[in-house]
Tab-separated table of C-alpha atoms in Angstrom:
chain	number	residue	atom	x	y	z
A	1	MET	CA	0.082	0.110	0.244
A	2	ALA	CA	1.283	3.745	-1.211
A	3	THR	CA	1.810	5.914	2.590
A	4	THR	CA	-0.271	9.469	1.880
A	5	LYS	CA	1.463	12.114	0.182
A	6	GLU	CA	1.057	14.515	2.971
A	7	LYS	CA	4.041	17.136	3.853
A	8	GLY	CA	4.730	16.950	7.628
A	9	ARG	CA	7.470	17.692	9.896
A	10	ASP	CA	10.213	16.398	6.882
A	11	SER	CA	8.134	18.829	4.422
A	12	GLY	CA	9.834	17.594	0.876
A	13	LYS	CA	10.651	14.491	2.588
A	14	SER	CA	8.977	10.928	0.831
A	15	ALA	CA	6.914	9.631	3.773
A	16	THR	CA	8.319	6.976	6.189
A	17	GLN	CA	7.276	3.102	5.267
A	18	THR	CA	8.638	0.963	8.566
A	19	THR	CA	9.043	-3.021	8.286
A	20	SER	CA	7.906	-4.154	11.326
A	21	THR	CA	4.846	-4.353	13.233
A	22	HIS	CA	3.817	-0.993	14.888
A	23	ASP	CA	5.714	-0.585	18.017
A	24	THR	CA	3.531	0.165	21.083
A	25	ALA	CA	5.008	2.625	23.281
A	26	LEU	CA	2.415	5.954	23.738
A	27	VAL	CA	5.786	8.198	22.889
A	28	HIS	CA	8.821	7.196	22.512
A	29	LEU	CA	11.219	9.903	20.611
A	30	SER	CA	11.986	10.087	16.541
A	31	LYS	CA	15.763	11.899	15.901
A	32	GLY	CA	16.196	13.144	19.451
A	33	VAL	CA	12.107	14.700	19.279
A	34	PRO	CA	9.333	12.539	21.449
A	35	VAL	CA	6.338	11.965	19.697
A	36	THR	CA	3.146	9.674	19.474
A	37	ASP	CA	1.430	8.825	16.531
A	38	SER	CA	-2.226	7.969	15.465
A	39	LEU	CA	-2.363	4.184	16.719
A	40	ALA	CA	-1.219	4.851	20.318
A	41	ILE	CA	-3.672	7.817	20.328
A	42	ALA	CA	-6.988	5.177	19.295
A	43	ARG	CA	-5.848	3.341	22.033
A	44	GLU	CA	-5.322	5.108	25.016
A	45	PHE	CA	-8.466	6.102	23.479
A	46	GLY	CA	-10.639	3.552	22.773
A	47	ARG	CA	-11.651	4.520	19.062
A	48	SER	CA	-11.114	2.582	16.194
A	49	HIS	CA	-7.940	3.915	14.450
A	50	LYS	CA	-9.644	4.658	10.888
A	51	ASN	CA	-12.000	6.963	13.482
A	52	VAL	CA	-8.675	8.618	14.337
A	53	LEU	CA	-7.282	9.160	10.881
A	54	ARG	CA	-10.335	10.815	10.033
A	55	THR	CA	-10.103	13.313	12.420
A	56	LEU	CA	-6.417	14.279	12.299
A	57	ASP	CA	-7.106	14.223	8.288
A	58	ASP	CA	-9.661	17.228	9.111
A	59	LEU	CA	-7.076	18.296	11.905
A	60	ILE	CA	-4.491	19.067	9.309
A	61	ALA	CA	-6.768	20.134	6.029
A	62	ASP	CA	-8.519	23.052	8.131
A	63	GLY	CA	-4.916	23.964	9.536
A	64	THR	CA	-5.306	23.073	13.140
A	65	ILE	CA	-2.306	21.148	13.728
A	66	ASN	CA	0.408	23.445	11.640
A	67	ARG	CA	2.463	20.949	8.901
A	68	LEU	CA	5.574	20.907	11.748
A	69	ASN	CA	4.226	18.405	14.106
A	70	PHE	CA	3.146	15.596	12.114
A	71	GLU	CA	4.158	13.368	9.918
A	72	PRO	CA	2.423	10.131	7.779
A	73	ILE	CA	3.340	7.607	8.188
A	74	SER	CA	3.095	3.924	7.524
A	75	TYR	CA	3.721	0.966	9.675
A	76	THR	CA	3.828	-3.662	9.155
A	77	ASP	CA	0.148	-4.793	10.982
A	78	GLY	CA	-0.383	-8.486	12.239
A	79	MET	CA	-0.680	-9.587	8.003
A	80	GLY	CA	1.802	-8.319	6.743
A	81	ARG	CA	-0.596	-4.623	5.336
A	82	GLN	CA	0.560	-1.623	5.241
A	83	GLN	CA	-1.443	0.972	6.890
A	84	ARG	CA	-1.802	4.849	7.003
A	85	LEU	CA	-0.570	6.041	10.730
A	86	PHE	CA	0.668	10.150	11.928
A	87	GLU	CA	3.205	10.300	13.921
A	88	LEU	CA	2.706	13.827	15.579
A	89	ASP	CA	5.290	15.955	17.730
A	90	GLU	CA	3.850	17.325	20.928
A	91	ARG	CA	2.195	19.993	20.414
A	92	GLY	CA	0.628	18.634	17.225
A	93	ALA	CA	-0.980	15.547	20.082
A	94	LEU	CA	-1.850	17.894	22.380
A	95	VAL	CA	-3.862	20.447	19.543
A	96	ALA	CA	-5.146	16.904	18.512
A	97	MET	CA	-6.398	16.014	21.885
A	98	PRO	CA	-9.760	17.697	22.163
A	99	PHE	CA	-11.100	16.514	18.323
A	100	ILE	CA	-10.739	12.878	19.178
A	101	GLY	CA	-13.316	11.647	21.731
A	102	GLY	CA	-13.614	8.149	22.543
A	103	ARG	CA	-14.678	6.291	25.612
A	104	LYS	CA	-11.806	6.170	27.515
A	105	SER	CA	-10.564	10.373	26.218
A	106	ARG	CA	-10.335	12.198	29.459
A	107	GLN	CA	-7.897	8.815	30.814
A	108	GLY	CA	-6.214	8.401	27.445
A	109	GLN	CA	-5.557	13.198	27.506
A	110	THR	CA	-4.087	12.500	31.071
A	111	ARG	CA	-1.908	9.175	30.667
A	112	LEU	CA	-0.569	10.968	26.855
A	113	VAL	CA	0.130	14.019	28.603
A	114	ASP	CA	2.390	12.623	31.776
A	115	ALA	CA	3.834	10.338	28.993
A	116	PHE	CA	5.582	13.480	27.844
A	117	LEU	CA	6.081	15.148	30.492
A	118	ALA	CA	8.186	12.132	31.773
A	119	LEU	CA	10.014	11.238	28.187
A	120	ARG	CA	10.537	15.072	28.008
A	121	ASP	CA	12.351	15.181	31.889
A	122	ALA	CA	14.082	12.247	31.207
A	123	SER	CA	15.757	13.472	27.096
A	124	VAL	CA	16.766	16.463	29.770
A	125	ASN	CA	17.971	13.828	32.322
A	126	ALA	CA	19.531	12.291	29.936
A	127	ALA	CA	21.866	15.564	27.873
A	128	ARG	CA	22.414	17.393	31.053
A	129	THR	CA	24.165	13.973	32.312
A	130	GLN	CA	26.081	13.573	28.737
A	131	ALA	CA	26.540	17.747	28.707
A	132	ARG	CA	28.722	16.749	32.800
A	133	ILE	CA	30.516	14.254	31.392
A	134	GLU	CA	31.602	16.161	27.645
A	135	SER	CA	32.627	18.930	30.364
A	136	SER	CA	34.670	16.807	32.257
A	137	ALA	CA	36.283	15.539	29.809
A	138	ALA	CA	37.300	18.729	28.590
A	139	ARG	CA	38.241	20.442	31.800
A	140	GLN	CA	40.727	17.197	31.298
A	141	GLU	CA	41.815	17.703	28.674
A	142	ALA	CA	43.090	20.974	29.076
A	143	ALA	CA	44.367	20.263	32.488
A	144	THR	CA	46.765	17.596	30.174
A	145	GLY	CA	47.220	20.098	27.955
A	146	TYR	CA	49.383	23.282	30.031
A	147	ARG	CA	50.807	20.472	31.288
A	148	THR	CA	52.108	19.758	28.083
A	149	VAL	CA	53.447	22.762	27.247
A	150	SER	CA	54.402	23.689	30.820
A	151	MET	CA	56.439	20.187	30.236
A	152	THR	CA	57.598	21.248	26.475
A	153	LEU	CA	58.941	24.954	27.056
A	154	GLU	CA	61.281	24.014	30.300
A	155	MET	CA	62.790	21.141	28.314
A	156	CYS	CA	63.435	23.956	25.223
A	157	ARG	CA	64.850	25.858	27.651
A	158	THR	CA	67.135	23.584	29.142
A	159	GLU	CA	67.933	23.063	26.184
A	160	VAL	CA	69.369	25.982	25.017
A	161	GLY	CA	70.717	26.659	29.292
A	162	LYS	CA	67.930	28.295	30.896
A	163	THR	CA	65.795	27.861	33.547
A	164	THR	CA	62.269	28.237	33.562
A	165	LYS	CA	61.471	30.697	36.021
A	166	PRO	CA	56.938	31.081	37.279
A	167	TYR	CA	57.070	34.142	35.423
A	168	HIS	CA	57.882	31.986	32.209
A	169	TYR	CA	54.739	29.225	32.749
A	170	ALA	CA	52.638	32.625	33.802
A	171	ASN	CA	53.812	34.248	30.609
A	172	GLU	CA	52.487	31.617	27.790
A	173	ALA	CA	49.398	30.803	29.703
A	174	ARG	CA	48.317	34.623	29.722
A	175	LEU	CA	49.348	33.834	25.603
A	176	ILE	CA	46.904	31.212	25.270
A	177	ASN	CA	44.176	33.280	27.201
A	178	PHE	CA	44.968	35.967	25.291
A	179	ALA	CA	44.225	33.923	22.051
A	180	LEU	CA	41.463	32.390	23.292
A	181	THR	CA	39.817	35.587	25.021
A	182	GLY	CA	41.189	38.548	23.867
A	183	LYS	CA	42.251	39.195	27.199
A	184	TYR	CA	45.598	39.082	28.828
A	185	ASP	CA	44.209	38.254	32.293
A	186	ALA	CA	44.032	35.327	34.336
A	187	LEU	CA	41.283	32.672	33.290
A	188	ASN	CA	38.252	30.729	35.499
A	189	ARG	CA	37.876	27.164	33.257
A	190	ASP	CA	34.680	27.205	35.602
A	191	MET	CA	32.712	29.258	33.617
A	192	LEU	CA	34.036	28.153	30.635
A	193	SER	CA	31.513	26.143	27.999
A	194	THR	CA	32.732	22.625	27.057
A	195	HIS	CA	33.164	24.011	23.282
A	196	ASP	CA	35.923	26.961	24.955
A	197	LEU	CA	37.561	24.301	27.054
A	198	ARG	CA	37.836	22.636	23.643
A	199	ILE	CA	39.330	25.342	21.675
A	200	LEU	CA	41.708	25.793	24.806
A	201	ALA	CA	42.775	22.648	25.092
A	202	ASN	CA	43.232	22.624	20.956
A	203	LEU	CA	45.673	25.770	21.482
A	204	GLU	CA	48.190	24.661	24.519
A	205	VAL	CA	48.786	21.527	22.336
A	206	ARG	CA	49.443	23.489	19.212
A	207	ASN	CA	51.652	25.790	21.245
A	208	ALA	CA	53.640	23.405	22.786
A	209	ALA	CA	54.279	22.422	19.129
A	210	LEU	CA	55.514	26.187	18.494
A	211	ILE	CA	57.531	26.394	21.399
A	212	ALA	CA	59.222	22.370	20.467
A	213	MET	CA	59.804	24.752	16.835
A	214	ARG	CA	61.198	27.127	18.358
A	215	LYS	CA	58.739	30.018	17.014
A	216	SER	CA	59.326	33.531	18.558
A	217	TYR	CA	55.984	34.915	21.285
A	218	GLY	CA	55.091	37.139	18.757
A	219	GLU	CA	54.801	34.243	15.628
A	220	ARG	CA	52.814	31.809	18.372
A	221	LYS	CA	51.039	34.580	18.996
A	222	ALA	CA	49.707	35.557	15.667
A	223	ASP	CA	49.609	32.265	15.156
A	224	LEU	CA	46.697	30.527	17.809
A	225	LEU	CA	45.265	33.935	16.612
A	226	GLN	CA	44.293	32.557	13.844
A	227	TYR	CA	43.927	28.925	14.600
A	228	ALA	CA	41.720	30.104	17.954
A	229	SER	CA	39.093	31.964	14.396
A	230	ALA	CA	39.112	29.107	12.620
A	231	GLN	CA	38.309	26.845	15.683
A	232	ARG	CA	35.686	29.427	16.448
A	233	MET	CA	34.166	30.051	12.852
A	234	PRO	CA	31.385	25.656	12.136
A	235	CYS	CA	30.379	26.964	16.078
A	236	LEU	CA	29.440	29.792	14.714
A	237	ARG	CA	28.281	29.094	11.968
A	238	ALA	CA	26.170	25.998	12.662
A	239	ASN	CA	24.035	28.939	15.854
A	240	LYS	CA	23.388	30.806	12.489
A	241	ARG	CA	21.640	28.064	10.464
A	242	ARG	CA	19.685	27.420	13.831
A	243	ALA	CA	18.983	31.320	13.909
A	244	VAL	CA	17.763	30.852	10.476
A	245	VAL	CA	15.961	28.128	11.124
A	246	PHE	CA	14.242	29.063	13.824
A	247	GLN	CA	12.877	31.808	11.628
A	248	GLU	CA	11.274	29.887	9.414
A	249	VAL	CA	10.000	28.013	11.963
A	250	VAL	CA	8.411	30.969	13.996
A	251	SER	CA	6.818	32.842	10.475
A	252	HIS	CA	5.239	29.739	9.795
A	253	THR	CA	3.902	28.887	12.913
């Protein structure tokens, strides 16, 4: 059976074909977004799936459900046949719920809202845990990078018969801080983002290599400034793309 040609959250892409019996989870993640679907709603609200599909068709047709909030897909039933299915994000589901009806509408609405909230909380907690892990790893990399700078500096100065004083290490720290922030001030690493910590670690390793190459202070300064700018460009481009996407979403709501 061919899938519906309506466009939804993946506007411009063909509808997804599933290859197995439909998942019975009430709410699940799809491409990182919490979603439910028409079959789960039918089950929870005590309505036939074809009636739920008819209601959703009407809500989509008159614009009550925004095209960004649904995706027409299909699933394989127990007899191996492809069946129509709508996947709805949280907004789409919440808008549709009052129109679905059914003998278990109140219980269905409560369960659906609770399921979205639970999955959202779980996703947020997982993201926070992952962020903490990444931040800790980045801090460790930055600490290791500074030790590499210090050891390289000392070794190179020793080779030419020079001693290394505390201010020599401090000068290198200030140089790296300047490349990262544009200031020679002391750096509070606890206030840095994971992205900036990674740039800091890369700057430290690069500075150690430049010291080993016997580059002058001025040469290293110019190189590190250019390197830091290049490291930031992907992040700046990503932020710009997110801003454009956000503006497009706003303009269509």
